[in-house]
Amino acid sequence: MKKTFAKDTSARKVTWRMLLALGGMAALAVPGAGPAEAAPRTVADGGRAGRCVVVYFDLGETLVHTAEDKSVRYSPGAAAYLRALRARHIPVGLITNVPPSWGSTDAERAAELKKVIDQDWVGSRPFAWSDFGDRIFTPRTEAERKPAPALWKRAKKAAGSCRVVYQAETPDEVQVGRSLGYFSYQVARPGWPAYLPVRLIAALSHLPYGKAGANTASSKGR
């Protein structure tokens, strides 16, 4: 028992250091096993209020990169990162601008987005569209285009009681997400992890909703 407690305590200290280094949720404790152990609850499995997390991304230059020749491929590290989230059973989604004329519903616009990306895709592995399911949020009107808050609000509502994370390469978008209660992270910054560490996301999912910083904390995007 003493050995197990020591292991859990060590894991929590690591999580504390990560939280503080990323700009900080104060006074948080991760109950039960260390964050590297056990998959977090998800939207699909109906975890207790707040004990789940959904990770949303921007698409262009966050998960995919468009080269000068117009070819499209994964951004560095993106494929492996999505695999790591998948292994943890952490749901992912997209909050991305596309022309509203691409369809009358998110599903129709997402289908057109897939065609546009896939037709110029290069690489041995196709983009992991199946990971995102119906969690692809696109503007219904020009007024909803980011950085307007509409897409973030719709995505957060769809996540229910789960904590929400947003990752993008644009500081302005990171700030909007943060202002709406997302744990926001700016990707691909020199000297920082390319993406928010999966271990930290898993730790967030174990925190009961309503504790200090729940859906209001953020990593500093500057």
PDB file of C-alpha atoms in Angstrom:
ATOM      1  CA  MET A   1       0.000   0.000   0.000  1.00  0.00           C
ATOM      2  CA  LYS A   2       2.781   2.426   0.882  1.00  0.00           C
ATOM      3  CA  LYS A   3       4.484   1.682  -2.417  1.00  0.00           C
ATOM      4  CA  THR A   4       1.294   2.352  -4.396  1.00  0.00           C
ATOM      5  CA  PHE A   5       0.638   5.597  -2.543  1.00  0.00           C
ATOM      6  CA  ALA A   6       4.171   6.766  -3.273  1.00  0.00           C
ATOM      7  CA  LYS A   7       3.686   6.057  -6.963  1.00  0.00           C
ATOM      8  CA  ASP A   8       0.415   7.986  -7.075  1.00  0.00           C
ATOM      9  CA  THR A   9       1.923  10.904  -5.177  1.00  0.00           C
ATOM     10  CA  SER A  10       4.842  11.058  -7.593  1.00  0.00           C
ATOM     11  CA  ALA A  11       2.484  11.061 -10.572  1.00  0.00           C
ATOM     12  CA  ARG A  12       0.475  13.895  -9.065  1.00  0.00           C
ATOM     13  CA  LYS A  13       3.620  15.943  -8.519  1.00  0.00           C
ATOM     14  CA  VAL A  14       4.510  15.503 -12.180  1.00  0.00           C
ATOM     15  CA  THR A  15       1.027  16.684 -13.163  1.00  0.00           C
ATOM     16  CA  TRP A  16       1.341  19.691 -10.881  1.00  0.00           C
ATOM     17  CA  ARG A  17       4.630  20.675 -12.525  1.00  0.00           C
ATOM     18  CA  MET A  18       3.107  20.327 -15.989  1.00  0.00           C
ATOM     19  CA  LEU A  19       0.100  22.439 -15.040  1.00  0.00           C
ATOM     20  CA  LEU A  20       2.232  25.172 -13.554  1.00  0.00           C
ATOM     21  CA  ALA A  21       4.673  25.160 -16.455  1.00  0.00           C
ATOM     22  CA  LEU A  22       1.825  25.526 -18.934  1.00  0.00           C
ATOM     23  CA  GLY A  23       0.372  28.526 -17.193  1.00  0.00           C
ATOM     24  CA  GLY A  24      -1.419  26.994 -14.494  1.00  0.00           C
ATOM     25  CA  MET A  25      -4.510  25.606 -12.890  1.00  0.00           C
ATOM     26  CA  ALA A  26      -4.091  26.268  -9.210  1.00  0.00           C
ATOM     27  CA  ALA A  27      -5.039  23.911  -6.391  1.00  0.00           C
ATOM     28  CA  LEU A  28      -5.875  20.851  -8.496  1.00  0.00           C
ATOM     29  CA  ALA A  29      -5.497  17.246  -7.353  1.00  0.00           C
ATOM     30  CA  VAL A  30      -5.914  14.172  -9.501  1.00  0.00           C
ATOM     31  CA  PRO A  31      -7.863  11.467  -7.649  1.00  0.00           C
ATOM     32  CA  GLY A  32      -7.170   7.770  -7.955  1.00  0.00           C
ATOM     33  CA  ALA A  33      -4.461   6.386 -10.191  1.00  0.00           C
ATOM     34  CA  GLY A  34      -1.800   8.574 -11.725  1.00  0.00           C
ATOM     35  CA  PRO A  35      -2.769  10.296 -15.000  1.00  0.00           C
ATOM     36  CA  ALA A  36      -0.740   7.846 -17.058  1.00  0.00           C
ATOM     37  CA  GLU A  37      -2.972   4.989 -15.887  1.00  0.00           C
ATOM     38  CA  ALA A  38      -6.504   4.126 -17.024  1.00  0.00           C
ATOM     39  CA  ALA A  39      -8.319   5.707 -19.942  1.00  0.00           C
ATOM     40  CA  PRO A  40     -10.382   8.812 -19.135  1.00  0.00           C
ATOM     41  CA  ARG A  41     -14.156   8.848 -19.305  1.00  0.00           C
ATOM     42  CA  THR A  42     -15.501  10.130 -22.628  1.00  0.00           C
ATOM     43  CA  VAL A  43     -18.647  11.717 -24.006  1.00  0.00           C
ATOM     44  CA  ALA A  44     -19.750   8.355 -25.377  1.00  0.00           C
ATOM     45  CA  ASP A  45     -19.443   6.428 -22.110  1.00  0.00           C
ATOM     46  CA  GLY A  46     -21.447   9.016 -20.169  1.00  0.00           C
ATOM     47  CA  GLY A  47     -18.885   9.749 -17.468  1.00  0.00           C
ATOM     48  CA  ARG A  48     -19.998  11.520 -14.329  1.00  0.00           C
ATOM     49  CA  ALA A  49     -20.479  15.251 -14.754  1.00  0.00           C
ATOM     50  CA  GLY A  50     -17.238  16.811 -15.873  1.00  0.00           C
ATOM     51  CA  ARG A  51     -15.127  13.646 -15.565  1.00  0.00           C
ATOM     52  CA  CYS A  52     -14.483  13.551 -19.286  1.00  0.00           C
ATOM     53  CA  VAL A  53     -12.754  15.719 -21.854  1.00  0.00           C
ATOM     54  CA  VAL A  54     -13.122  16.571 -25.549  1.00  0.00           C
ATOM     55  CA  VAL A  55     -10.161  17.969 -27.482  1.00  0.00           C
ATOM     56  CA  TYR A  56     -10.990  20.341 -30.341  1.00  0.00           C
ATOM     57  CA  PHE A  57      -8.522  21.557 -32.963  1.00  0.00           C
ATOM     58  CA  ASP A  58      -8.234  24.098 -35.689  1.00  0.00           C
ATOM     59  CA  LEU A  59      -7.330  22.259 -38.911  1.00  0.00           C
ATOM     60  CA  GLY A  60      -5.042  24.229 -41.228  1.00  0.00           C
ATOM     61  CA  GLU A  61      -1.461  24.597 -39.942  1.00  0.00           C
ATOM     62  CA  THR A  62      -2.534  22.910 -36.711  1.00  0.00           C
ATOM     63  CA  LEU A  63      -3.179  19.329 -37.807  1.00  0.00           C
ATOM     64  CA  VAL A  64      -2.494  19.665 -41.537  1.00  0.00           C
ATOM     65  CA  HIS A  65       0.002  21.705 -43.535  1.00  0.00           C
ATOM     66  CA  THR A  66      -0.479  23.054 -47.056  1.00  0.00           C
ATOM     67  CA  ALA A  67       2.792  23.233 -48.977  1.00  0.00           C
ATOM     68  CA  GLU A  68       3.727  25.759 -51.659  1.00  0.00           C
ATOM     69  CA  ASP A  69       2.714  23.267 -54.358  1.00  0.00           C
ATOM     70  CA  LYS A  70      -0.769  23.096 -52.733  1.00  0.00           C
ATOM     71  CA  SER A  71      -0.246  19.539 -51.531  1.00  0.00           C
ATOM     72  CA  VAL A  72      -1.634  18.775 -48.067  1.00  0.00           C
ATOM     73  CA  ARG A  73      -0.129  16.555 -45.397  1.00  0.00           C
ATOM     74  CA  TYR A  74      -0.056  16.097 -41.646  1.00  0.00           C
ATOM     75  CA  SER A  75       1.685  18.824 -39.673  1.00  0.00           C
ATOM     76  CA  PRO A  76       4.820  17.502 -37.932  1.00  0.00           C
ATOM     77  CA  GLY A  77       3.823  15.203 -35.082  1.00  0.00           C
ATOM     78  CA  ALA A  78       0.077  15.470 -35.743  1.00  0.00           C
ATOM     79  CA  ALA A  79      -0.515  11.870 -36.851  1.00  0.00           C
ATOM     80  CA  ALA A  80       1.288  10.434 -33.836  1.00  0.00           C
ATOM     81  CA  TYR A  81      -0.527  12.837 -31.524  1.00  0.00           C
ATOM     82  CA  LEU A  82      -3.944  11.811 -32.816  1.00  0.00           C
ATOM     83  CA  ARG A  83      -2.958   8.153 -32.384  1.00  0.00           C
ATOM     84  CA  ALA A  84      -1.977   8.870 -28.770  1.00  0.00           C
ATOM     85  CA  LEU A  85      -5.342  10.503 -28.062  1.00  0.00           C
ATOM     86  CA  ARG A  86      -7.112   7.601 -29.755  1.00  0.00           C
ATOM     87  CA  ALA A  87      -5.241   5.135 -27.553  1.00  0.00           C
ATOM     88  CA  ARG A  88      -6.585   7.000 -24.505  1.00  0.00           C
ATOM     89  CA  HIS A  89     -10.137   6.987 -25.878  1.00  0.00           C
ATOM     90  CA  ILE A  90     -10.163  10.794 -25.790  1.00  0.00           C
ATOM     91  CA  PRO A  91     -12.700  12.229 -28.286  1.00  0.00           C
ATOM     92  CA  VAL A  92     -11.432  14.826 -30.742  1.00  0.00           C
ATOM     93  CA  GLY A  93     -13.206  17.405 -32.881  1.00  0.00           C
ATOM     94  CA  LEU A  94     -12.574  20.241 -35.302  1.00  0.00           C
ATOM     95  CA  ILE A  95     -13.540  23.907 -35.072  1.00  0.00           C
ATOM     96  CA  THR A  96     -12.637  25.210 -38.502  1.00  0.00           C
ATOM     97  CA  ASN A  97     -13.632  27.843 -41.039  1.00  0.00           C
ATOM     98  CA  VAL A  98     -15.006  26.730 -44.401  1.00  0.00           C
ATOM     99  CA  PRO A  99     -17.301  28.569 -46.833  1.00  0.00           C
ATOM    100  CA  PRO A 100     -20.872  28.445 -45.497  1.00  0.00           C
ATOM    101  CA  SER A 101     -21.966  27.748 -49.091  1.00  0.00           C
ATOM    102  CA  TRP A 102     -20.463  24.257 -48.812  1.00  0.00           C
ATOM    103  CA  GLY A 103     -23.676  22.955 -47.248  1.00  0.00           C
ATOM    104  CA  SER A 104     -26.684  23.640 -45.084  1.00  0.00           C
ATOM    105  CA  THR A 105     -25.507  21.486 -42.161  1.00  0.00           C
ATOM    106  CA  ASP A 106     -22.220  20.761 -40.394  1.00  0.00           C
ATOM    107  CA  ALA A 107     -22.310  17.261 -41.863  1.00  0.00           C
ATOM    108  CA  GLU A 108     -22.646  18.560 -45.436  1.00  0.00           C
ATOM    109  CA  ARG A 109     -19.899  21.126 -44.987  1.00  0.00           C
ATOM    110  CA  ALA A 110     -17.661  18.522 -43.324  1.00  0.00           C
ATOM    111  CA  ALA A 111     -18.189  16.166 -46.282  1.00  0.00           C
ATOM    112  CA  GLU A 112     -17.049  18.890 -48.677  1.00  0.00           C
ATOM    113  CA  LEU A 113     -14.080  19.695 -46.450  1.00  0.00           C
ATOM    114  CA  LYS A 114     -13.008  16.045 -46.576  1.00  0.00           C
ATOM    115  CA  LYS A 115     -13.134  16.102 -50.387  1.00  0.00           C
ATOM    116  CA  VAL A 116     -11.023  19.264 -50.556  1.00  0.00           C
ATOM    117  CA  ILE A 117      -8.380  17.907 -48.175  1.00  0.00           C
ATOM    118  CA  ASP A 118      -8.303  14.398 -49.607  1.00  0.00           C
ATOM    119  CA  GLN A 119      -7.914  15.467 -53.242  1.00  0.00           C
ATOM    120  CA  ASP A 120      -4.580  17.161 -52.493  1.00  0.00           C
ATOM    121  CA  TRP A 121      -3.440  14.801 -49.722  1.00  0.00           C
ATOM    122  CA  VAL A 122       0.057  13.303 -49.858  1.00  0.00           C
ATOM    123  CA  GLY A 123       1.587  10.760 -47.525  1.00  0.00           C
ATOM    124  CA  SER A 124       1.282   7.070 -46.860  1.00  0.00           C
ATOM    125  CA  ARG A 125      -1.589   7.453 -44.383  1.00  0.00           C
ATOM    126  CA  PRO A 126      -4.836   9.307 -45.092  1.00  0.00           C
ATOM    127  CA  PHE A 127      -6.093  11.920 -42.670  1.00  0.00           C
ATOM    128  CA  ALA A 128      -7.874  10.279 -39.715  1.00  0.00           C
ATOM    129  CA  TRP A 129     -11.352  11.653 -40.418  1.00  0.00           C
ATOM    130  CA  SER A 130     -13.023   8.797 -38.567  1.00  0.00           C
ATOM    131  CA  ASP A 131     -11.531  10.021 -35.273  1.00  0.00           C
ATOM    132  CA  PHE A 132     -13.653  13.179 -35.450  1.00  0.00           C
ATOM    133  CA  GLY A 133     -17.053  11.626 -36.046  1.00  0.00           C
ATOM    134  CA  ASP A 134     -19.776  14.296 -36.021  1.00  0.00           C
ATOM    135  CA  ARG A 135     -17.645  16.691 -33.976  1.00  0.00           C
ATOM    136  CA  ILE A 136     -16.689  18.927 -36.940  1.00  0.00           C
ATOM    137  CA  PHE A 137     -18.045  22.440 -36.435  1.00  0.00           C
ATOM    138  CA  THR A 138     -18.115  24.855 -39.365  1.00  0.00           C
ATOM    139  CA  PRO A 139     -19.759  28.260 -39.918  1.00  0.00           C
ATOM    140  CA  ARG A 140     -23.387  28.340 -41.028  1.00  0.00           C
ATOM    141  CA  THR A 141     -23.026  31.998 -42.059  1.00  0.00           C
ATOM    142  CA  GLU A 142     -20.187  34.423 -42.708  1.00  0.00           C
ATOM    143  CA  ALA A 143     -20.954  35.987 -39.314  1.00  0.00           C
ATOM    144  CA  GLU A 144     -20.071  32.679 -37.612  1.00  0.00           C
ATOM    145  CA  ARG A 145     -16.578  32.471 -39.097  1.00  0.00           C
ATOM    146  CA  LYS A 146     -13.772  32.446 -36.548  1.00  0.00           C
ATOM    147  CA  PRO A 147     -12.722  34.445 -34.612  1.00  0.00           C
ATOM    148  CA  ALA A 148     -16.442  35.005 -33.934  1.00  0.00           C
ATOM    149  CA  PRO A 149     -17.318  32.883 -30.867  1.00  0.00           C
ATOM    150  CA  ALA A 150     -20.220  30.943 -32.415  1.00  0.00           C
ATOM    151  CA  LEU A 151     -18.313  27.770 -33.366  1.00  0.00           C
ATOM    152  CA  TRP A 152     -16.642  27.448 -29.966  1.00  0.00           C
ATOM    153  CA  LYS A 153     -20.015  27.872 -28.254  1.00  0.00           C
ATOM    154  CA  ARG A 154     -21.635  25.200 -30.399  1.00  0.00           C
ATOM    155  CA  ALA A 155     -18.750  22.785 -29.864  1.00  0.00           C
ATOM    156  CA  LYS A 156     -18.789  23.337 -26.117  1.00  0.00           C
ATOM    157  CA  LYS A 157     -22.534  22.730 -25.969  1.00  0.00           C
ATOM    158  CA  ALA A 158     -22.065  19.468 -27.879  1.00  0.00           C
ATOM    159  CA  ALA A 159     -19.477  18.356 -25.311  1.00  0.00           C
ATOM    160  CA  GLY A 160     -22.110  18.506 -22.585  1.00  0.00           C
ATOM    161  CA  SER A 161     -20.615  18.383 -19.100  1.00  0.00           C
ATOM    162  CA  CYS A 162     -17.172  17.352 -20.374  1.00  0.00           C
ATOM    163  CA  ARG A 163     -14.217  19.656 -20.016  1.00  0.00           C
ATOM    164  CA  VAL A 164     -13.118  21.147 -23.352  1.00  0.00           C
ATOM    165  CA  VAL A 165      -9.644  21.742 -24.795  1.00  0.00           C
ATOM    166  CA  TYR A 166      -8.813  23.828 -27.873  1.00  0.00           C
ATOM    167  CA  GLN A 167      -5.543  23.777 -29.808  1.00  0.00           C
ATOM    168  CA  ALA A 168      -4.592  26.060 -32.702  1.00  0.00           C
ATOM    169  CA  GLU A 169      -1.581  27.859 -34.156  1.00  0.00           C
ATOM    170  CA  THR A 170      -3.164  31.326 -34.020  1.00  0.00           C
ATOM    171  CA  PRO A 171      -2.824  33.306 -30.767  1.00  0.00           C
ATOM    172  CA  ASP A 172      -6.074  35.173 -31.383  1.00  0.00           C
ATOM    173  CA  GLU A 173      -8.050  31.927 -31.687  1.00  0.00           C
ATOM    174  CA  VAL A 174      -6.383  30.516 -28.608  1.00  0.00           C
ATOM    175  CA  GLN A 175      -7.448  33.600 -26.686  1.00  0.00           C
ATOM    176  CA  VAL A 176     -11.060  33.361 -27.871  1.00  0.00           C
ATOM    177  CA  GLY A 177     -11.224  29.723 -26.817  1.00  0.00           C
ATOM    178  CA  ARG A 178      -9.772  30.601 -23.436  1.00  0.00           C
ATOM    179  CA  SER A 179     -12.314  33.379 -22.920  1.00  0.00           C
ATOM    180  CA  LEU A 180     -15.118  30.874 -23.518  1.00  0.00           C
ATOM    181  CA  GLY A 181     -13.915  28.360 -20.958  1.00  0.00           C
ATOM    182  CA  TYR A 182     -11.627  26.133 -23.006  1.00  0.00           C
ATOM    183  CA  PHE A 183      -8.250  24.946 -21.774  1.00  0.00           C
ATOM    184  CA  SER A 184      -6.501  26.567 -24.752  1.00  0.00           C
ATOM    185  CA  TYR A 185      -3.050  25.838 -26.136  1.00  0.00           C
ATOM    186  CA  GLN A 186      -1.071  27.398 -28.962  1.00  0.00           C
ATOM    187  CA  VAL A 187       0.685  24.691 -30.965  1.00  0.00           C
ATOM    188  CA  ALA A 188       4.081  24.643 -32.695  1.00  0.00           C
ATOM    189  CA  ARG A 189       5.844  27.258 -30.566  1.00  0.00           C
ATOM    190  CA  PRO A 190       9.630  27.041 -30.245  1.00  0.00           C
ATOM    191  CA  GLY A 191      10.652  25.627 -26.875  1.00  0.00           C
ATOM    192  CA  TRP A 192       7.178  24.262 -26.065  1.00  0.00           C
ATOM    193  CA  PRO A 193       5.610  20.848 -26.747  1.00  0.00           C
ATOM    194  CA  ALA A 194       4.196  20.735 -30.283  1.00  0.00           C
ATOM    195  CA  TYR A 195       0.787  19.888 -28.776  1.00  0.00           C
ATOM    196  CA  LEU A 196      -0.673  19.902 -25.287  1.00  0.00           C
ATOM    197  CA  PRO A 197       0.750  16.761 -23.625  1.00  0.00           C
ATOM    198  CA  VAL A 198      -1.693  13.851 -23.732  1.00  0.00           C
ATOM    199  CA  ARG A 199      -0.860  13.018 -20.124  1.00  0.00           C
ATOM    200  CA  LEU A 200      -2.064  16.451 -19.054  1.00  0.00           C
ATOM    201  CA  ILE A 201      -5.295  16.081 -21.036  1.00  0.00           C
ATOM    202  CA  ALA A 202      -5.902  12.709 -19.384  1.00  0.00           C
ATOM    203  CA  ALA A 203      -5.339  14.320 -15.977  1.00  0.00           C
ATOM    204  CA  LEU A 204      -7.900  17.032 -16.791  1.00  0.00           C
ATOM    205  CA  SER A 205     -10.489  14.379 -17.553  1.00  0.00           C
ATOM    206  CA  HIS A 206     -10.223  12.955 -14.029  1.00  0.00           C
ATOM    207  CA  LEU A 207     -10.960  16.248 -12.308  1.00  0.00           C
ATOM    208  CA  PRO A 208     -14.570  16.636 -11.149  1.00  0.00           C
ATOM    209  CA  TYR A 209     -16.435  19.478 -12.788  1.00  0.00           C
ATOM    210  CA  GLY A 210     -16.828  22.534 -10.578  1.00  0.00           C
ATOM    211  CA  LYS A 211     -13.414  22.297  -8.894  1.00  0.00           C
ATOM    212  CA  ALA A 212     -11.037  25.225  -9.085  1.00  0.00           C
ATOM    213  CA  GLY A 213     -10.345  26.039 -12.719  1.00  0.00           C
ATOM    214  CA  ALA A 214     -12.852  23.605 -14.245  1.00  0.00           C
ATOM    215  CA  ASN A 215     -13.420  24.684 -17.852  1.00  0.00           C
ATOM    216  CA  THR A 216     -11.937  28.066 -17.034  1.00  0.00           C
ATOM    217  CA  ALA A 217      -8.242  27.281 -16.846  1.00  0.00           C
ATOM    218  CA  SER A 218      -5.863  27.695 -19.742  1.00  0.00           C
ATOM    219  CA  SER A 219      -2.274  27.412 -20.750  1.00  0.00           C
ATOM    220  CA  LYS A 220      -0.774  30.745 -21.678  1.00  0.00           C
ATOM    221  CA  GLY A 221      -0.770  31.093 -25.424  1.00  0.00           C
ATOM    222  CA  ARG A 222       2.052  33.606 -25.608  1.00  0.00           C
TER     223      ARG A 222
END
